[in-house]
Amino acid sequence: MNRWRRLPPPHRCAERAWLAHHGSLTTRVIARHGPLRVEILQARMRIPNEDEYAALGRPSHKLAYVREVMLHAGGRRLVMAHSIVARADLRGAWHRVRTLGTRPLATALFT
């Protein structure tokens, strides 16, 4: 198991439960803070950061779809999310990621 798939290290921080939860973070944020707004910071094809290559299982020179968003709720910025989809996977199960716009990733994953 690589460091991208492990649970966060044990600590007493109240946010640990949020980090280790297996379900939809979006659903939990809405339940706690009300309606959510997605601000797109970046959504484009680019070469992933150096530390992300191995997690994708792809060669370092290959393009991937990178989407970064800020989730806002209750008038506050709550979560900055960074998603990467290998180019080849955009033709498969992950094809909906490119058309999300300002909808949260949970729209593609949990519906």
mmCIF file of C-alpha atoms in Angstrom:
data_model
loop_
_atom_site.group_PDB
_atom_site.id
_atom_site.type_symbol
_atom_site.label_atom_id
_atom_site.label_comp_id
_atom_site.label_asym_id
_atom_site.label_seq_id
_atom_site.Cartn_x
_atom_site.Cartn_y
_atom_site.Cartn_z
ATOM 1 C CA MET A 1 0.000 0.000 0.000
ATOM 2 C CA ASN A 2 1.457 3.363 -0.936
ATOM 3 C CA ARG A 3 1.188 6.571 1.045
ATOM 4 C CA TRP A 4 -1.695 7.826 -1.128
ATOM 5 C CA ARG A 5 -4.057 5.083 0.038
ATOM 6 C CA ARG A 6 -3.250 4.868 3.742
ATOM 7 C CA LEU A 7 -5.334 6.401 6.462
ATOM 8 C CA PRO A 8 -3.951 9.557 8.041
ATOM 9 C CA PRO A 9 -1.613 8.929 10.963
ATOM 10 C CA PRO A 10 -3.239 8.554 14.376
ATOM 11 C CA HIS A 11 -3.639 11.806 16.274
ATOM 12 C CA ARG A 12 -6.159 13.524 18.504
ATOM 13 C CA CYS A 13 -7.152 16.174 15.995
ATOM 14 C CA ALA A 14 -10.931 16.529 15.653
ATOM 15 C CA GLU A 15 -10.574 16.612 11.851
ATOM 16 C CA ARG A 16 -9.133 13.078 11.699
ATOM 17 C CA ALA A 17 -12.610 11.543 11.381
ATOM 18 C CA TRP A 18 -13.220 13.739 8.335
ATOM 19 C CA LEU A 19 -9.935 12.649 6.741
ATOM 20 C CA ALA A 20 -10.420 8.949 7.407
ATOM 21 C CA HIS A 21 -14.098 8.684 6.409
ATOM 22 C CA HIS A 22 -14.727 6.351 3.437
ATOM 23 C CA GLY A 23 -17.903 8.004 2.135
ATOM 24 C CA SER A 24 -18.602 11.284 0.399
ATOM 25 C CA LEU A 25 -16.902 14.294 1.959
ATOM 26 C CA THR A 26 -19.281 16.505 0.001
ATOM 27 C CA THR A 27 -22.325 14.893 1.634
ATOM 28 C CA ARG A 28 -20.788 15.362 5.081
ATOM 29 C CA VAL A 29 -19.924 19.032 4.405
ATOM 30 C CA ILE A 30 -23.477 19.761 3.197
ATOM 31 C CA ALA A 31 -25.000 17.999 6.214
ATOM 32 C CA ARG A 32 -22.919 20.068 8.583
ATOM 33 C CA HIS A 33 -22.619 23.439 6.818
ATOM 34 C CA GLY A 34 -25.534 23.643 4.370
ATOM 35 C CA PRO A 35 -25.462 24.255 0.618
ATOM 36 C CA LEU A 36 -22.094 24.135 -1.012
ATOM 37 C CA ARG A 37 -20.477 26.107 -3.808
ATOM 38 C CA VAL A 38 -17.603 24.770 -5.916
ATOM 39 C CA GLU A 39 -14.987 27.260 -7.088
ATOM 40 C CA ILE A 40 -12.817 25.863 -9.881
ATOM 41 C CA LEU A 41 -9.188 26.779 -9.359
ATOM 42 C CA GLN A 42 -7.873 24.648 -12.213
ATOM 43 C CA ALA A 43 -9.309 22.048 -14.573
ATOM 44 C CA ARG A 44 -7.027 21.089 -17.451
ATOM 45 C CA MET A 45 -4.713 18.564 -19.009
ATOM 46 C CA ARG A 46 -1.195 18.876 -17.620
ATOM 47 C CA ILE A 47 1.717 16.805 -16.423
ATOM 48 C CA PRO A 48 1.045 15.878 -12.766
ATOM 49 C CA ASN A 49 3.323 16.958 -9.943
ATOM 50 C CA GLU A 50 6.401 14.801 -9.476
ATOM 51 C CA ASP A 51 5.082 13.116 -6.316
ATOM 52 C CA GLU A 52 1.861 12.084 -8.091
ATOM 53 C CA TYR A 53 3.353 9.989 -10.912
ATOM 54 C CA ALA A 54 3.747 6.789 -8.911
ATOM 55 C CA ALA A 55 0.244 7.093 -7.428
ATOM 56 C CA LEU A 56 -1.178 7.164 -10.955
ATOM 57 C CA GLY A 57 1.013 4.271 -12.047
ATOM 58 C CA ARG A 58 1.932 6.228 -15.158
ATOM 59 C CA PRO A 59 5.205 7.431 -16.651
ATOM 60 C CA SER A 60 6.184 10.905 -15.468
ATOM 61 C CA HIS A 61 5.964 12.539 -18.888
ATOM 62 C CA LYS A 62 2.304 11.668 -19.563
ATOM 63 C CA LEU A 63 -0.488 14.215 -19.417
ATOM 64 C CA ALA A 64 -3.356 13.777 -16.967
ATOM 65 C CA TYR A 65 -6.526 15.705 -16.232
ATOM 66 C CA VAL A 66 -5.980 17.779 -13.093
ATOM 67 C CA ARG A 67 -8.876 19.454 -11.300
ATOM 68 C CA GLU A 68 -8.450 21.655 -8.262
ATOM 69 C CA VAL A 69 -11.451 23.162 -6.526
ATOM 70 C CA MET A 70 -12.288 25.054 -3.370
ATOM 71 C CA LEU A 71 -15.483 23.982 -1.599
ATOM 72 C CA HIS A 72 -17.356 26.858 0.053
ATOM 73 C CA ALA A 73 -20.247 26.522 2.500
ATOM 74 C CA GLY A 74 -21.748 28.817 5.089
ATOM 75 C CA GLY A 75 -19.797 31.731 3.620
ATOM 76 C CA ARG A 76 -16.450 30.022 4.334
ATOM 77 C CA ARG A 77 -13.812 28.179 2.353
ATOM 78 C CA LEU A 78 -13.798 24.683 3.812
ATOM 79 C CA VAL A 79 -11.965 22.232 1.561
ATOM 80 C CA MET A 80 -9.390 22.522 -1.199
ATOM 81 C CA ALA A 81 -9.588 19.384 -3.347
ATOM 82 C CA HIS A 82 -7.058 18.149 -5.915
ATOM 83 C CA SER A 83 -8.082 15.337 -8.288
ATOM 84 C CA ILE A 84 -6.024 13.642 -10.993
ATOM 85 C CA VAL A 85 -7.270 11.304 -13.711
ATOM 86 C CA ALA A 86 -4.883 9.627 -16.122
ATOM 87 C CA ARG A 87 -5.597 10.579 -19.726
ATOM 88 C CA ALA A 88 -6.371 6.978 -20.737
ATOM 89 C CA ASP A 89 -8.972 6.716 -17.961
ATOM 90 C CA LEU A 90 -10.935 9.706 -19.290
ATOM 91 C CA ARG A 91 -12.313 7.403 -21.977
ATOM 92 C CA GLY A 92 -13.486 4.894 -19.390
ATOM 93 C CA ALA A 93 -15.193 5.070 -16.022
ATOM 94 C CA TRP A 94 -13.813 8.540 -15.272
ATOM 95 C CA HIS A 95 -15.146 10.240 -18.437
ATOM 96 C CA ARG A 96 -17.669 12.344 -16.458
ATOM 97 C CA VAL A 97 -14.936 14.181 -14.551
ATOM 98 C CA ARG A 98 -14.218 16.535 -17.465
ATOM 99 C CA THR A 99 -17.844 17.704 -17.603
ATOM 100 C CA LEU A 100 -18.401 18.409 -13.898
ATOM 101 C CA GLY A 101 -18.009 22.169 -14.149
ATOM 102 C CA THR A 102 -18.958 23.630 -10.775
ATOM 103 C CA ARG A 103 -20.535 20.404 -9.536
ATOM 104 C CA PRO A 104 -18.624 18.484 -6.856
ATOM 105 C CA LEU A 105 -16.703 15.301 -7.741
ATOM 106 C CA ALA A 106 -19.205 13.383 -5.595
ATOM 107 C CA THR A 107 -21.684 13.939 -8.456
ATOM 108 C CA ALA A 108 -19.632 11.553 -10.602
ATOM 109 C CA LEU A 109 -18.580 9.178 -7.841
ATOM 110 C CA PHE A 110 -21.695 8.650 -5.727
ATOM 111 C CA THR A 111 -24.625 9.047 -8.150
#
